[in-house]
Amino acid sequence: MTAVKSICCIGAGYVGGPTCAVIAYKCHDIKVTIVDVNPARIAAWNSDKLPIYEPGLEDVVLARRGKNLFFSTNVDGAIQEADLIFVSVNTPTKKSGMGAGRAADLAYVESATRRIAQVATSSKIVVEKSTVPCRTAQSMRTILEANSTDKIHFDILSNPEFLAEGTAIDDLLKPDRVLIGALQTPEGIRAQQALADVYGHWVAKESILTTNLWSSELSKLAANAMLAQRISSVNALSAICEATGADVDEVAYACGRDSRLGSKFLKASVGFGGSCFQKDILNLVYLSEQLNLPEVAAYWHQVVIMNEYQKKRFVRNIIKTLFNTITNKKIAVLGFAFKKDTGDTRESAAITLIKDFIQESARVAIYDPKVDRQQIVMDLSEPGVVDTQQQVEKHVQICSSAYEAAKDADAVVLVTEWDEFRDDQLDYAKIYDGMHKPAFLFDGRLLVNAPKLRKMGFKVNVIGKTELAGKA
Ligand SMILES: NC(=O)c1ccc[n+]([C@@H]2O[C@H](COP(=O)([O-])OP(=O)(O)OC[C@H]3O[C@@H](n4cnc5c(N)ncnc54)[C@H](O)[C@@H]3O)[C@@H](O)[C@H]2O)c1
Ligand SMILES: O=c1ccn([C@@H]2O[C@H](COP(=O)(O)OP(=O)(O)O[C@H]3O[C@H](CO)[C@@H](O)[C@H](O)[C@H]3O)[C@@H](O)[C@H]2O)c(=O)[nH]1
């Protein structure tokens, strides 16, 4: 196999965009073309305002765009030109049909694979970058092989992506590991090496792991399930802390100091969000059910159940504290993205909480530094809750600062851990002055110094802590 000279990435989303932009940034000898069927998304990638917010992304894109990095809607042309193609399309949870609510919808992966089979005029390495159920590569292979000829051969690799949003560029530049799975045939191993050489431009050899295809596919689901499991574990403990006077930060710290456990992913919260954790765990649950392993399925499913419980528990606590009713009360929600440093709102805990507040007839004022009005309105529109965008606009006020949201509010709820909401950055005395009294503050991110805010007059309620515990 000669060195890869031209890469096409199908799917210009949160993964395809940053991942392939970094490849172009680190491999000036490779032409990288990122394509998408969504012309608005491609136009944004080619504009001054990139379609996603990610620290450091703009510098990487601006450094290489128009040189060896291109964004295009010409999917067929880019496929034909490439020696290696990343398939980085969305794989959402199925909404209907067999496996609805659990299984991954592989329609986009299949359609991209069929397109490759249809238009390729030379041999290609096809790389499964999307997160998919174990053995999806087999289906892709079947489609591609049905279109192979003496002259055109396809190799399939699995190369799951482990970047986290908000730190994507750092994660891509300094990955803990790169995982490449291949069929253990001479051609498969050659293709695996060709992709390893691409990453080898900036990733140390020891950090590039090579496995068989199925291990690679399963490792991606397993890693996400285990990460989310830690959050559900600490969130389950947060309920015990609130009932006993233990402090969840102290418990997490004490546990995390055990080097066998480690300190990361033990931050109690209002519940994990994001496009991946829930989807990928449900995917694993479905896979286990299909393999007739009901105990295994139930085990992983509990991670998602616990996450839903945590969100509901938080809402119940707010209502109870506000004297058992929030009807007509003004609730200021600070943060709408699923975590800080991203404008992504997919599966954000904020959406669940706010829908519950609306159902309780509260007035909700929302502020997030990176999420725009249109996105918030779209996320909150749901048949049966608030049917239309106009109705959403009646229930919620979208604000341009935390101060505006908190003005005349009965409660402030911290949902996303943006740095600007920390008590050394936001003027909480000013917030307090503008609020109805008693002024309640619910910290779903263990972000603020509660004793300090209590001294200002706030009634503070923090996940996993009680006032009686002293340090809460
Ligand atoms: N978002 C993350 O942080 C993250 C991290 C690791 C892995 N993943 C996985 O990566 C995959 C992509 O996720 P994402 O967040 O980038 O999704 P996304 O929705 O942001 O982007 C996917 C893009 O693919 C395009 N697309 C779909 N079908 C196409 C086709 N046939 N031809 C051309 N373009 C097509 C869509 O228009 C969309 O722009 C998913 O499987 C996801 O689970 C996501
Ligand atoms: O201790 C923690 C850590 C995270 N979270 C929350 O968990 C969610 C997910 O956070 P994070 O994992 O940092 O972001 P993602 O972008 O969803 O990244 C995850 O999902 C990606 C998609 O598969 C993987 O590539 C990443 O490795 C994996 O971390 C967010 O709501 C966080 O606020 C907590 O509540 N407590």
Short mmCIF file of C-alpha atoms in Angstrom, two decimals, residues 92-366:
data_model
loop_
_atom_site.label_atom_id
_atom_site.label_comp_id
_atom_site.label_asym_id
_atom_site.label_seq_id
_atom_site.Cartn_x
_atom_site.Cartn_y
_atom_site.Cartn_z
CA PRO A 92 -28.86 8.53 16.04
CA THR A 93 -31.10 6.25 18.09
CA LYS A 94 -33.88 4.79 15.91
CA LYS A 95 -37.20 6.60 16.38
CA SER A 96 -39.47 3.93 14.87
CA GLY A 97 -39.49 0.35 13.67
CA MET A 98 -37.54 -2.57 15.12
CA GLY A 99 -35.35 -1.53 18.05
CA ALA A 100 -36.97 1.94 18.26
CA GLY A 101 -35.63 3.92 21.23
CA ARG A 102 -32.57 1.70 21.56
CA ALA A 103 -30.92 0.56 18.32
CA ALA A 104 -28.73 2.88 16.25
CA ASP A 105 -30.23 4.15 13.02
CA LEU A 106 -27.69 3.04 10.43
CA ALA A 107 -29.51 4.50 7.42
CA TYR A 108 -26.94 7.30 6.97
CA VAL A 109 -23.98 4.91 7.23
CA GLU A 110 -25.61 2.62 4.69
CA SER A 111 -26.42 5.43 2.32
CA ALA A 112 -22.85 6.80 2.46
CA THR A 113 -21.47 3.27 1.91
CA ARG A 114 -23.75 2.69 -1.07
CA ARG A 115 -22.66 6.01 -2.54
CA ILE A 116 -19.00 4.94 -2.25
CA ALA A 117 -19.81 1.61 -3.91
CA GLN A 118 -21.71 3.35 -6.69
CA VAL A 119 -19.26 6.06 -7.67
CA ALA A 120 -15.77 4.74 -6.81
CA THR A 121 -13.57 4.23 -9.86
CA SER A 122 -10.48 3.04 -7.96
CA SER A 123 -9.62 1.04 -4.81
CA LYS A 124 -10.33 2.68 -1.46
CA ILE A 125 -9.76 2.25 2.23
CA VAL A 126 -13.14 2.91 3.84
CA VAL A 127 -12.93 3.91 7.49
CA GLU A 128 -15.87 3.60 9.85
CA LYS A 129 -15.49 6.73 12.01
CA SER A 130 -19.11 6.94 13.16
CA THR A 131 -20.00 5.12 16.37
CA VAL A 132 -21.79 1.95 15.33
CA PRO A 133 -22.98 -1.35 16.81
CA CYS A 134 -20.49 -4.19 16.85
CA ARG A 135 -20.30 -5.90 13.42
CA THR A 136 -21.54 -2.95 11.33
CA ALA A 137 -18.30 -3.15 9.34
CA GLN A 138 -19.55 -6.53 8.10
CA SER A 139 -22.62 -4.90 6.52
CA MET A 140 -20.46 -2.20 4.97
CA ARG A 141 -18.14 -4.86 3.59
CA THR A 142 -21.03 -6.78 2.07
CA ILE A 143 -22.29 -3.65 0.28
CA LEU A 144 -18.83 -2.71 -0.96
CA GLU A 145 -17.80 -6.23 -1.97
CA ALA A 146 -20.95 -6.58 -4.05
CA ASN A 147 -19.51 -3.71 -6.09
CA SER A 148 -15.85 -4.77 -6.15
CA THR A 149 -14.24 -5.71 -9.47
CA ASP A 150 -10.82 -7.02 -10.48
CA LYS A 151 -9.68 -3.43 -10.58
CA ILE A 152 -11.50 -2.00 -7.57
CA HIS A 153 -10.92 -3.36 -4.09
CA PHE A 154 -12.27 -2.00 -0.79
CA ASP A 155 -10.66 -2.41 2.63
CA ILE A 156 -12.74 -1.61 5.72
CA LEU A 157 -11.28 -0.22 8.92
CA SER A 158 -12.87 0.76 12.20
CA ASN A 159 -11.37 3.92 13.70
CA PRO A 160 -13.74 5.17 16.40
CA GLU A 161 -13.36 8.72 17.63
CA PHE A 162 -12.86 9.45 21.33
CA LEU A 163 -12.81 13.27 21.30
CA ALA A 164 -15.03 15.07 23.78
CA GLU A 165 -16.75 18.28 22.77
CA GLY A 166 -15.33 21.43 24.28
CA THR A 167 -11.84 19.89 24.25
CA ALA A 168 -11.96 18.33 20.76
CA ILE A 169 -8.87 20.02 19.32
CA ASP A 170 -6.71 19.19 22.34
CA ASP A 171 -8.04 15.63 22.36
CA LEU A 172 -7.22 15.25 18.67
CA LEU A 173 -3.76 16.78 18.94
CA LYS A 174 -2.87 14.72 22.04
CA PRO A 175 -5.07 11.63 22.01
CA ASP A 176 -4.77 9.11 24.87
CA ARG A 177 -4.87 6.55 22.08
CA VAL A 178 -5.93 6.07 18.48
CA LEU A 179 -7.71 2.81 17.84
CA ILE A 180 -7.65 1.12 14.44
CA GLY A 181 -9.45 -2.16 13.87
CA ALA A 182 -9.00 -4.25 10.74
CA LEU A 183 -9.75 -7.67 9.40
CA GLN A 184 -6.68 -9.73 10.20
CA THR A 185 -5.93 -10.51 6.54
CA PRO A 186 -2.76 -9.33 4.74
CA GLU A 187 -4.81 -6.62 2.90
CA GLY A 188 -6.57 -5.60 6.13
CA ILE A 189 -3.30 -5.26 7.99
CA ARG A 190 -1.79 -3.23 5.12
CA ALA A 191 -4.76 -0.83 5.20
CA GLN A 192 -4.47 -0.60 9.00
CA GLN A 193 -0.82 0.40 8.60
CA ALA A 194 -1.67 3.02 5.97
CA LEU A 195 -4.08 4.75 8.39
CA ALA A 196 -1.61 4.33 11.27
CA ASP A 197 0.94 6.19 9.10
CA VAL A 198 -1.48 9.10 8.70
CA TYR A 199 -1.83 9.42 12.50
CA GLY A 200 1.89 8.71 12.81
CA HIS A 201 2.51 12.26 11.50
CA TRP A 202 1.84 13.47 15.07
CA VAL A 203 0.81 10.58 17.35
CA ALA A 204 3.45 8.38 19.01
CA LYS A 205 3.55 4.77 17.78
CA GLU A 206 2.76 3.40 21.27
CA SER A 207 -0.47 5.37 21.30
CA ILE A 208 -1.77 3.83 18.09
CA LEU A 209 -3.54 0.61 19.02
CA THR A 210 -4.35 -1.97 16.40
CA THR A 211 -7.01 -4.62 17.00
CA ASN A 212 -9.43 -6.72 15.06
CA LEU A 213 -12.49 -4.96 13.63
CA TRP A 214 -14.98 -6.17 16.20
CA SER A 215 -12.86 -5.28 19.23
CA SER A 216 -12.46 -1.78 17.86
CA GLU A 217 -16.20 -1.32 17.31
CA LEU A 218 -17.07 -2.69 20.74
CA SER A 219 -14.35 -0.71 22.53
CA LYS A 220 -16.00 2.55 21.51
CA LEU A 221 -19.37 1.56 22.99
CA ALA A 222 -17.63 0.10 26.04
CA ALA A 223 -15.58 3.26 26.72
CA ASN A 224 -18.65 5.49 26.61
CA ALA A 225 -20.68 3.09 28.73
CA MET A 226 -17.94 2.96 31.39
CA LEU A 227 -17.48 6.75 31.42
CA ALA A 228 -21.22 7.33 31.79
CA GLN A 229 -21.39 4.57 34.40
CA ARG A 230 -18.98 6.54 36.60
CA ILE A 231 -21.19 9.62 36.39
CA SER A 232 -24.33 7.62 37.21
CA SER A 233 -22.45 6.01 40.11
CA VAL A 234 -21.44 9.33 41.62
CA ASN A 235 -24.91 10.75 40.95
CA ALA A 236 -26.46 7.79 42.77
CA LEU A 237 -24.11 8.55 45.67
CA SER A 238 -25.17 12.21 45.57
CA ALA A 239 -28.69 11.16 46.61
CA ILE A 240 -27.24 9.27 49.58
CA CYS A 241 -25.10 12.31 50.46
CA GLU A 242 -28.13 14.58 50.53
CA ALA A 243 -29.91 12.16 52.85
CA THR A 244 -27.01 11.64 55.24
CA GLY A 245 -24.93 14.80 55.35
CA ALA A 246 -21.99 13.30 53.47
CA ASP A 247 -20.54 15.68 50.88
CA VAL A 248 -20.37 14.26 47.35
CA ASP A 249 -17.26 16.29 46.43
CA GLU A 250 -15.45 14.88 49.46
CA VAL A 251 -16.62 11.34 48.70
CA ALA A 252 -15.59 11.62 45.03
CA TYR A 253 -12.21 13.05 46.01
CA ALA A 254 -11.58 10.33 48.59
CA CYS A 255 -12.54 7.60 46.12
CA GLY A 256 -10.68 9.20 43.20
CA ARG A 257 -7.43 9.33 45.20
CA ASP A 258 -7.35 5.54 44.92
CA SER A 259 -5.12 5.18 41.88
CA ARG A 260 -7.14 2.15 40.82
CA LEU A 261 -10.19 4.39 40.49
CA GLY A 262 -8.67 7.70 39.34
CA SER A 263 -10.21 11.12 39.76
CA LYS A 264 -11.79 11.82 36.37
CA PHE A 265 -15.49 11.57 35.55
CA LEU A 266 -16.56 11.59 39.17
CA LYS A 267 -18.18 15.02 39.18
CA ALA A 268 -21.76 14.77 40.38
CA SER A 269 -24.15 16.73 38.20
CA VAL A 270 -27.71 17.28 37.17
CA GLY A 271 -27.19 14.35 34.79
CA PHE A 272 -25.02 13.68 31.77
CA GLY A 273 -26.09 14.94 28.36
CA GLY A 274 -24.57 15.09 24.90
CA SER A 275 -25.28 13.22 21.71
CA CYS A 276 -23.24 10.16 22.63
CA PHE A 277 -23.58 8.65 26.10
CA GLN A 278 -27.27 7.80 26.14
CA LYS A 279 -27.35 6.77 22.48
CA ASP A 280 -24.28 4.55 22.76
CA ILE A 281 -25.39 2.85 25.99
CA LEU A 282 -28.82 2.14 24.51
CA ASN A 283 -27.00 0.76 21.51
CA LEU A 284 -25.07 -1.57 23.82
CA VAL A 285 -28.29 -2.52 25.60
CA TYR A 286 -29.91 -3.40 22.29
CA LEU A 287 -26.88 -5.37 21.18
CA SER A 288 -26.97 -7.35 24.45
CA GLU A 289 -30.68 -8.05 24.03
CA GLN A 290 -30.10 -9.22 20.46
CA LEU A 291 -27.37 -11.54 21.73
CA ASN A 292 -29.87 -12.95 24.23
CA LEU A 293 -28.00 -11.53 27.21
CA PRO A 294 -30.84 -9.89 29.21
CA GLU A 295 -28.84 -9.53 32.45
CA VAL A 296 -26.08 -7.71 30.59
CA ALA A 297 -28.66 -5.46 28.90
CA ALA A 298 -30.32 -4.63 32.26
CA TYR A 299 -26.95 -3.87 33.84
CA TRP A 300 -26.04 -1.20 31.28
CA HIS A 301 -29.59 0.12 31.01
CA GLN A 302 -29.46 1.07 34.68
CA VAL A 303 -26.83 3.73 33.85
CA VAL A 304 -29.41 5.55 31.71
CA ILE A 305 -32.23 4.98 34.21
CA MET A 306 -30.11 6.51 36.97
CA ASN A 307 -29.42 9.53 34.75
CA GLU A 308 -33.13 10.12 34.20
CA TYR A 309 -33.72 9.73 37.94
CA GLN A 310 -31.08 12.35 38.71
CA LYS A 311 -32.74 14.92 36.45
CA LYS A 312 -36.21 14.23 37.92
CA ARG A 313 -34.83 14.29 41.47
CA PHE A 314 -33.31 17.72 40.84
CA VAL A 315 -36.62 19.10 39.50
CA ARG A 316 -38.59 17.59 42.41
CA ASN A 317 -36.18 19.16 44.86
CA ILE A 318 -36.59 22.58 43.24
CA ILE A 319 -40.39 22.39 43.37
CA LYS A 320 -40.37 21.15 46.96
CA THR A 321 -38.00 23.90 48.08
CA LEU A 322 -40.07 26.58 46.35
CA PHE A 323 -42.94 25.72 48.71
CA ASN A 324 -44.33 22.93 46.49
CA THR A 325 -45.32 25.08 43.58
CA ILE A 326 -43.53 26.92 40.80
CA THR A 327 -46.68 28.06 38.98
CA ASN A 328 -46.08 31.58 37.68
CA LYS A 329 -42.75 31.79 39.45
CA LYS A 330 -39.79 32.96 37.42
CA ILE A 331 -36.95 30.44 37.16
CA ALA A 332 -33.66 31.64 35.69
CA VAL A 333 -31.80 28.81 33.98
CA LEU A 334 -28.10 29.52 33.52
CA GLY A 335 -26.69 27.33 30.78
CA PHE A 336 -28.42 25.40 28.03
CA ALA A 337 -25.53 23.51 26.35
CA PHE A 338 -24.89 19.95 27.58
CA LYS A 339 -21.48 21.00 28.97
CA LYS A 340 -19.27 24.08 28.96
CA ASP A 341 -17.25 25.27 25.97
CA THR A 342 -19.67 23.97 23.37
CA GLY A 343 -22.81 25.31 21.75
CA ASP A 344 -24.12 21.76 21.33
CA THR A 345 -27.45 21.11 23.06
CA ARG A 346 -28.12 17.53 22.03
CA GLU A 347 -29.62 15.60 25.00
CA SER A 348 -28.75 18.50 27.29
CA ALA A 349 -30.14 18.09 30.80
CA ALA A 350 -31.39 21.68 30.46
CA ILE A 351 -33.99 20.56 27.92
CA THR A 352 -35.53 17.99 30.29
CA LEU A 353 -35.52 20.38 33.25
CA ILE A 354 -37.05 23.30 31.36
CA LYS A 355 -39.79 21.15 29.83
CA ASP A 356 -40.68 20.06 33.37
CA PHE A 357 -40.69 23.68 34.58
CA ILE A 358 -42.99 24.65 31.71
CA GLN A 359 -45.34 21.79 32.52
CA GLU A 360 -45.51 23.13 36.06
CA SER A 361 -46.50 26.52 34.55
CA ALA A 362 -43.36 28.34 35.63
CA ARG A 363 -41.96 31.27 33.67
CA VAL A 364 -38.46 30.35 32.50
CA ALA A 365 -35.66 32.77 31.61
CA ILE A 366 -32.69 31.17 29.87
#
